[in-house]
Amino acid sequence: MMVLWIKLAIRNALRNLRRTMLPAATVMFGVALVVVALSWIEGIMGDMIESNAAASGHARILDTDYVAREQLQPLEEHIANVAPLLDRVRALPQVLDAQPVITTGVVITASDEIGDDFCVLQGGTRDWYEKHLEAPEKLVAGRWLSAEKGEVVLGRKIASQIHAGPGDEVLLLGRTYYGSMSDTKARIVGIVAGDAMLNLQAFLPLEEVQWITDIPGGAIQVLVWSRGTDARYVGPLVQALRGLDGMDGLVVQAWYDVEPWNMVVGMIGAIKAFMQFLIVFVAALAIFNTMTMSVLERTAEIGVMRAMGLTRMGALGLFLVEAICIGLLGGVAGAALGALPAWYLAVHGVTLGEELADTVGASLPMKATFYASLTPGILLGAVVLGAAIAVLGAILPALRAASIQPVVAMRVRR
Amino acid sequence: MKHLLNFNLGMAVLSFFVHLAAPVALAGEFPDPVQLLHSMDANLQFDTRTSITTMQVVDSRHTREYRMLTHARGLDEAAVEYLSPEREKGTKMLKLGDNLWLYLPRSERVQKISGHMLRQGMMGSDISYEDLMQGTDFEDMYEATVKAEDLLDGRPCWKLEAIARDDTVSYPRRVLWIDEEWLIPSRQELYALSGMLLKVWTMTEVREIAGRQVPMLMEIEDKLKQGSRTVLRIEDLQFGVDLEDEVFSQRWLERR
């Protein structure tokens, strides 16, 4: 039966090529648009999530009160002795790595005047900088921190802001956890460039920032990495961390539960869904129009077929299969058409420029160049979407065809 | 050479309100605000002074105390050295006119403080660097009116409202209670342009030293920081001290 439906569907589709091409082309362009847009959104999101995971881990452990006032960076809400906690965390099978980090705001200057240039100071271990942040690979000048004291690496933006480069001495003026002024001077040994957040940061060894904040042996947070950023890895990791001993007063957060990600992930999902809905709606209208015309034109023919024994389900299936054929044709062509610009964007990206990225990416690790990510999943999904559009658009006309009485249909003049 | 109240952590705010020496002249029921300020000035003016002050910074979780040696000459020259705690010991500040420098012993650097940092709290206290910098031209900056006669802690005070002539000042509106006998601003409320109350300054424990009425205790509450207050107590105060020029130089800042 299915083979017969397919044969008839193809015959009908080819019978009036112009009528068939219109919905197929609509589906094609809709699917192509979906492929390009989804690839780009996936690429941008993927980049940001990877950057965030590198900088902030897949999950984090920090003081409950710190989370409540995180925007104010309340250093007094820190983890005083982080070593025993790190040992317990690293012993968990779900944990690939765990690193202590202190992040604090400082005033920075390379001149004899101080007051207008602020940056985020990161205090981390060598492992965090090298394995996770991959900061040494982002050097655009100089070298990474050595074991020597008194060295600092700056983000490109902040270095440019204070007109300083490798070899220059800078003063970093921060505060202790109890609010007192605290300073250190260091020589710039390297400049890094990456996403907007990285560009506005300064990097010191953890011990130096522990001194500045007067939190010896402590940290603001412990960043934890599992096998991936996906919830199927991070969810069990978070559960395991929460079950550890000595977690009183501490909170464990998955990366996607941390601001702004808790909003961004939902927002991007909504944008993707809205865009798909819009394209599906427009393409489905075209299919609906075409299939309605087809049903009207072939009313007498349907009547004859019904008189010869074609059931209601048979008539319904005939039109739906025809629509699926058109949808698949448009879907495959659209996926191929969309793959070209998506591939180009994946390779070359679109550069928005440092300024815009810095403005937009002040709270997200956004890069100056946006790359797409073209995956087989997106292409396959787009083809299926094409078929789905066709079915959606054809369902009403097909139902109409199925409801035609043979006697009435055969009275209709051809 | 006569000057108004010098830069001094325990006394800095007073300098806002004192300019000229003149007796209070009553104009009807209330005194003339300008003359009221002049009289306050007469009580507070001096040539040089040296003091040891403790600054207690209290927030919702911690209380920390700093001890400071302050030298001041006239209105425009002041030098502060932190004596304790150990971590801050040797940190110095120098005010010369409209400029403020900081010496950081750990970094061995002298830095001029400017821009946004002037609005930050000194050592995390409720007193900003800007609070220390301004106040030399109160009469020019504000237009004051006496609003009422009021009682503050049982003492009669003149309540004044001072409106800034220029919107760029830190506190566009101030409400002051000036003690009628001691001629010191026992309480001040400092407001933003929006009308929001930013800080409350109070001065108590007034003692007569060298013929002047001097508040030995000052409390500053930053209303934007919940549970935060700074208490300044003058432990030792001497007027008319012979201060060398070097004290008010950048060389003094770097001298260990």
PDB file of C-alpha atoms in Angstrom, chain B residues 6-184:
ATOM      1  CA  ASN B   6      43.219  71.532  58.761  1.00  0.00           C
ATOM      2  CA  PHE B   7      42.938  68.272  56.955  1.00  0.00           C
ATOM      3  CA  ASN B   8      42.577  65.807  59.752  1.00  0.00           C
ATOM      4  CA  LEU B   9      40.687  62.570  59.864  1.00  0.00           C
ATOM      5  CA  GLY B  10      39.056  63.533  63.090  1.00  0.00           C
ATOM      6  CA  MET B  11      38.226  67.003  61.933  1.00  0.00           C
ATOM      7  CA  ALA B  12      38.068  66.965  58.184  1.00  0.00           C
ATOM      8  CA  VAL B  13      34.387  67.521  57.903  1.00  0.00           C
ATOM      9  CA  LEU B  14      34.472  70.591  60.062  1.00  0.00           C
ATOM     10  CA  SER B  15      36.516  72.410  57.495  1.00  0.00           C
ATOM     11  CA  PHE B  16      33.453  72.450  55.302  1.00  0.00           C
ATOM     12  CA  PHE B  17      31.703  74.884  57.454  1.00  0.00           C
ATOM     13  CA  VAL B  18      34.249  77.296  58.689  1.00  0.00           C
ATOM     14  CA  HIS B  19      35.735  80.151  56.768  1.00  0.00           C
ATOM     15  CA  LEU B  20      35.808  83.445  58.447  1.00  0.00           C
ATOM     16  CA  ALA B  21      35.952  84.593  62.021  1.00  0.00           C
ATOM     17  CA  ALA B  22      33.007  86.661  63.050  1.00  0.00           C
ATOM     18  CA  PRO B  23      30.525  86.598  65.907  1.00  0.00           C
ATOM     19  CA  VAL B  24      27.067  85.202  65.395  1.00  0.00           C
ATOM     20  CA  ALA B  25      24.744  88.066  64.594  1.00  0.00           C
ATOM     21  CA  LEU B  26      21.120  87.386  65.194  1.00  0.00           C
ATOM     22  CA  ALA B  27      18.805  88.633  62.460  1.00  0.00           C
ATOM     23  CA  GLY B  28      15.429  88.443  64.055  1.00  0.00           C
ATOM     24  CA  GLU B  29      14.771  85.011  65.479  1.00  0.00           C
ATOM     25  CA  PHE B  30      17.524  83.099  63.650  1.00  0.00           C
ATOM     26  CA  PRO B  31      21.177  84.025  63.246  1.00  0.00           C
ATOM     27  CA  ASP B  32      22.603  84.940  59.896  1.00  0.00           C
ATOM     28  CA  PRO B  33      23.885  81.607  58.432  1.00  0.00           C
ATOM     29  CA  VAL B  34      27.046  83.153  57.010  1.00  0.00           C
ATOM     30  CA  GLN B  35      27.927  84.713  60.321  1.00  0.00           C
ATOM     31  CA  LEU B  36      27.083  81.465  62.073  1.00  0.00           C
ATOM     32  CA  LEU B  37      29.640  79.707  59.934  1.00  0.00           C
ATOM     33  CA  HIS B  38      32.134  82.475  60.583  1.00  0.00           C
ATOM     34  CA  SER B  39      31.773  81.993  64.290  1.00  0.00           C
ATOM     35  CA  MET B  40      32.286  78.278  63.914  1.00  0.00           C
ATOM     36  CA  ASP B  41      35.440  79.090  61.996  1.00  0.00           C
ATOM     37  CA  ALA B  42      36.677  81.329  64.794  1.00  0.00           C
ATOM     38  CA  ASN B  43      36.411  78.406  67.169  1.00  0.00           C
ATOM     39  CA  LEU B  44      38.247  76.013  64.924  1.00  0.00           C
ATOM     40  CA  GLN B  45      40.950  77.908  63.079  1.00  0.00           C
ATOM     41  CA  PHE B  46      44.622  77.240  63.791  1.00  0.00           C
ATOM     42  CA  ASP B  47      48.014  77.327  62.139  1.00  0.00           C
ATOM     43  CA  THR B  48      49.374  73.861  62.712  1.00  0.00           C
ATOM     44  CA  ARG B  49      48.287  70.748  64.498  1.00  0.00           C
ATOM     45  CA  THR B  50      49.412  67.215  65.133  1.00  0.00           C
ATOM     46  CA  SER B  51      47.144  64.442  66.308  1.00  0.00           C
ATOM     47  CA  ILE B  52      46.958  60.726  66.863  1.00  0.00           C
ATOM     48  CA  THR B  53      43.629  59.321  65.779  1.00  0.00           C
ATOM     49  CA  THR B  54      42.133  55.863  65.841  1.00  0.00           C
ATOM     50  CA  MET B  55      39.720  54.928  63.109  1.00  0.00           C
ATOM     51  CA  GLN B  56      37.371  52.060  63.790  1.00  0.00           C
ATOM     52  CA  VAL B  57      35.642  50.657  60.714  1.00  0.00           C
ATOM     53  CA  VAL B  58      32.607  48.590  61.563  1.00  0.00           C
ATOM     54  CA  ASP B  59      30.615  46.536  59.076  1.00  0.00           C
ATOM     55  CA  SER B  60      28.077  43.772  59.494  1.00  0.00           C
ATOM     56  CA  ARG B  61      30.796  41.133  59.977  1.00  0.00           C
ATOM     57  CA  HIS B  62      34.007  42.780  61.121  1.00  0.00           C
ATOM     58  CA  THR B  63      35.433  45.601  63.163  1.00  0.00           C
ATOM     59  CA  ARG B  64      38.944  46.765  62.376  1.00  0.00           C
ATOM     60  CA  GLU B  65      40.965  49.555  63.860  1.00  0.00           C
ATOM     61  CA  TYR B  66      43.627  51.800  62.378  1.00  0.00           C
ATOM     62  CA  ARG B  67      45.873  54.196  64.276  1.00  0.00           C
ATOM     63  CA  MET B  68      47.127  57.265  62.484  1.00  0.00           C
ATOM     64  CA  LEU B  69      49.497  60.133  63.030  1.00  0.00           C
ATOM     65  CA  THR B  70      48.308  63.314  61.360  1.00  0.00           C
ATOM     66  CA  HIS B  71      50.137  66.563  60.736  1.00  0.00           C
ATOM     67  CA  ALA B  72      48.297  69.523  59.304  1.00  0.00           C
ATOM     68  CA  ARG B  73      49.290  73.041  58.330  1.00  0.00           C
ATOM     69  CA  GLY B  74      46.621  75.435  57.296  1.00  0.00           C
ATOM     70  CA  LEU B  75      43.755  74.351  55.184  1.00  0.00           C
ATOM     71  CA  ASP B  76      45.651  72.892  52.269  1.00  0.00           C
ATOM     72  CA  GLU B  77      48.462  70.826  53.710  1.00  0.00           C
ATOM     73  CA  ALA B  78      48.090  67.576  55.572  1.00  0.00           C
ATOM     74  CA  ALA B  79      50.078  64.384  56.040  1.00  0.00           C
ATOM     75  CA  VAL B  80      48.795  61.120  57.452  1.00  0.00           C
ATOM     76  CA  GLU B  81      50.812  58.080  58.434  1.00  0.00           C
ATOM     77  CA  TYR B  82      49.265  54.764  59.443  1.00  0.00           C
ATOM     78  CA  LEU B  83      50.899  53.434  62.608  1.00  0.00           C
ATOM     79  CA  SER B  84      48.946  50.205  62.908  1.00  0.00           C
ATOM     80  CA  PRO B  85      47.862  47.489  62.195  1.00  0.00           C
ATOM     81  CA  GLU B  86      51.047  45.857  60.975  1.00  0.00           C
ATOM     82  CA  ARG B  87      49.729  45.227  57.478  1.00  0.00           C
ATOM     83  CA  GLU B  88      48.932  48.895  56.873  1.00  0.00           C
ATOM     84  CA  LYS B  89      51.817  50.306  58.922  1.00  0.00           C
ATOM     85  CA  GLY B  90      53.863  52.804  56.933  1.00  0.00           C
ATOM     86  CA  THR B  91      51.089  53.665  54.482  1.00  0.00           C
ATOM     87  CA  LYS B  92      51.032  57.433  54.087  1.00  0.00           C
ATOM     88  CA  MET B  93      48.780  60.049  52.545  1.00  0.00           C
ATOM     89  CA  LEU B  94      49.673  63.578  51.604  1.00  0.00           C
ATOM     90  CA  LYS B  95      47.285  66.346  50.721  1.00  0.00           C
ATOM     91  CA  LEU B  96      48.634  69.447  49.062  1.00  0.00           C
ATOM     92  CA  GLY B  97      45.914  71.757  47.871  1.00  0.00           C
ATOM     93  CA  ASP B  98      43.622  69.849  45.541  1.00  0.00           C
ATOM     94  CA  ASN B  99      45.994  66.912  45.161  1.00  0.00           C
ATOM     95  CA  LEU B 100      46.170  63.725  47.173  1.00  0.00           C
ATOM     96  CA  TRP B 101      49.058  61.250  47.107  1.00  0.00           C
ATOM     97  CA  LEU B 102      49.329  57.820  48.580  1.00  0.00           C
ATOM     98  CA  TYR B 103      52.503  55.997  49.570  1.00  0.00           C
ATOM     99  CA  LEU B 104      52.268  52.210  49.614  1.00  0.00           C
ATOM    100  CA  PRO B 105      55.209  50.710  51.500  1.00  0.00           C
ATOM    101  CA  ARG B 106      54.812  47.174  50.132  1.00  0.00           C
ATOM    102  CA  SER B 107      55.014  48.400  46.556  1.00  0.00           C
ATOM    103  CA  GLU B 108      57.301  51.285  47.501  1.00  0.00           C
ATOM    104  CA  ARG B 109      55.305  53.525  45.223  1.00  0.00           C
ATOM    105  CA  VAL B 110      53.876  57.006  45.478  1.00  0.00           C
ATOM    106  CA  GLN B 111      50.591  57.326  43.613  1.00  0.00           C
ATOM    107  CA  LYS B 112      48.464  60.332  43.012  1.00  0.00           C
ATOM    108  CA  ILE B 113      44.836  59.444  43.636  1.00  0.00           C
ATOM    109  CA  SER B 114      42.414  60.634  40.989  1.00  0.00           C
ATOM    110  CA  GLY B 115      39.178  59.896  39.180  1.00  0.00           C
ATOM    111  CA  HIS B 116      36.779  57.291  40.446  1.00  0.00           C
ATOM    112  CA  MET B 117      39.056  56.190  43.242  1.00  0.00           C
ATOM    113  CA  LEU B 118      38.450  59.484  45.024  1.00  0.00           C
ATOM    114  CA  ARG B 119      34.927  58.236  45.690  1.00  0.00           C
ATOM    115  CA  GLN B 120      36.103  55.027  47.326  1.00  0.00           C
ATOM    116  CA  GLY B 121      36.239  54.625  51.063  1.00  0.00           C
ATOM    117  CA  MET B 122      39.620  55.314  52.634  1.00  0.00           C
ATOM    118  CA  MET B 123      40.860  51.901  53.895  1.00  0.00           C
ATOM    119  CA  GLY B 124      37.346  50.580  53.292  1.00  0.00           C
ATOM    120  CA  SER B 125      35.871  53.107  55.710  1.00  0.00           C
ATOM    121  CA  ASP B 126      32.803  55.273  55.230  1.00  0.00           C
ATOM    122  CA  ILE B 127      34.992  58.312  54.576  1.00  0.00           C
ATOM    123  CA  SER B 128      35.882  58.717  50.926  1.00  0.00           C
ATOM    124  CA  TYR B 129      39.050  60.346  49.693  1.00  0.00           C
ATOM    125  CA  GLU B 130      36.783  62.955  48.183  1.00  0.00           C
ATOM    126  CA  ASP B 131      35.381  63.711  51.635  1.00  0.00           C
ATOM    127  CA  LEU B 132      38.903  64.534  52.718  1.00  0.00           C
ATOM    128  CA  MET B 133      39.645  66.603  49.664  1.00  0.00           C
ATOM    129  CA  GLN B 134      36.763  68.985  49.593  1.00  0.00           C
ATOM    130  CA  GLY B 135      35.448  71.564  51.960  1.00  0.00           C
ATOM    131  CA  THR B 136      37.754  74.462  51.394  1.00  0.00           C
ATOM    132  CA  ASP B 137      35.153  76.772  49.921  1.00  0.00           C
ATOM    133  CA  PHE B 138      31.952  75.890  51.654  1.00  0.00           C
ATOM    134  CA  GLU B 139      30.668  79.415  51.452  1.00  0.00           C
ATOM    135  CA  ASP B 140      31.178  79.425  47.714  1.00  0.00           C
ATOM    136  CA  MET B 141      29.860  75.917  47.240  1.00  0.00           C
ATOM    137  CA  TYR B 142      26.706  76.099  49.324  1.00  0.00           C
ATOM    138  CA  GLU B 143      23.942  78.525  50.055  1.00  0.00           C
ATOM    139  CA  ALA B 144      22.809  78.002  53.636  1.00  0.00           C
ATOM    140  CA  THR B 145      19.645  78.949  55.456  1.00  0.00           C
ATOM    141  CA  VAL B 146      18.842  78.517  59.123  1.00  0.00           C
ATOM    142  CA  LYS B 147      15.716  76.386  59.331  1.00  0.00           C
ATOM    143  CA  ALA B 148      15.047  76.033  63.010  1.00  0.00           C
ATOM    144  CA  GLU B 149      16.351  75.940  66.510  1.00  0.00           C
ATOM    145  CA  ASP B 150      16.503  72.324  67.586  1.00  0.00           C
ATOM    146  CA  LEU B 151      17.665  70.105  70.432  1.00  0.00           C
ATOM    147  CA  LEU B 152      20.306  67.459  69.755  1.00  0.00           C
ATOM    148  CA  ASP B 153      21.143  65.180  72.681  1.00  0.00           C
ATOM    149  CA  GLY B 154      19.591  67.806  74.890  1.00  0.00           C
ATOM    150  CA  ARG B 155      21.764  70.630  73.558  1.00  0.00           C
ATOM    151  CA  PRO B 156      20.361  73.586  71.613  1.00  0.00           C
ATOM    152  CA  CYS B 157      21.454  73.659  67.970  1.00  0.00           C
ATOM    153  CA  TRP B 158      20.799  75.734  64.895  1.00  0.00           C
ATOM    154  CA  LYS B 159      19.473  73.555  62.111  1.00  0.00           C
ATOM    155  CA  LEU B 160      20.772  74.685  58.711  1.00  0.00           C
ATOM    156  CA  GLU B 161      20.032  73.554  55.223  1.00  0.00           C
ATOM    157  CA  ALA B 162      22.856  73.987  52.737  1.00  0.00           C
ATOM    158  CA  ILE B 163      22.181  73.714  49.012  1.00  0.00           C
ATOM    159  CA  ALA B 164      25.088  73.428  46.602  1.00  0.00           C
ATOM    160  CA  ARG B 165      25.453  76.204  44.064  1.00  0.00           C
ATOM    161  CA  ASP B 166      27.159  73.723  41.724  1.00  0.00           C
ATOM    162  CA  ASP B 167      25.749  70.232  40.982  1.00  0.00           C
ATOM    163  CA  THR B 168      29.213  68.703  40.691  1.00  0.00           C
ATOM    164  CA  VAL B 169      29.894  68.647  44.440  1.00  0.00           C
ATOM    165  CA  SER B 170      29.677  65.266  46.199  1.00  0.00           C
ATOM    166  CA  TYR B 171      26.756  66.234  48.374  1.00  0.00           C
ATOM    167  CA  PRO B 172      24.377  68.679  46.685  1.00  0.00           C
ATOM    168  CA  ARG B 173      22.371  69.095  49.887  1.00  0.00           C
ATOM    169  CA  ARG B 174      23.340  69.038  53.530  1.00  0.00           C
ATOM    170  CA  VAL B 175      21.341  69.463  56.683  1.00  0.00           C
ATOM    171  CA  LEU B 176      23.416  70.517  59.677  1.00  0.00           C
ATOM    172  CA  TRP B 177      22.851  70.909  63.374  1.00  0.00           C
ATOM    173  CA  ILE B 178      25.356  73.467  64.694  1.00  0.00           C
ATOM    174  CA  ASP B 179      25.759  73.513  68.452  1.00  0.00           C
ATOM    175  CA  GLU B 180      24.837  77.005  69.658  1.00  0.00           C
ATOM    176  CA  GLU B 181      27.452  77.043  72.419  1.00  0.00           C
ATOM    177  CA  TRP B 182      30.281  74.978  70.986  1.00  0.00           C
ATOM    178  CA  LEU B 183      29.800  76.118  67.382  1.00  0.00           C
ATOM    179  CA  ILE B 184      30.558  72.724  65.869  1.00  0.00           C
TER     180      ILE B 184
END
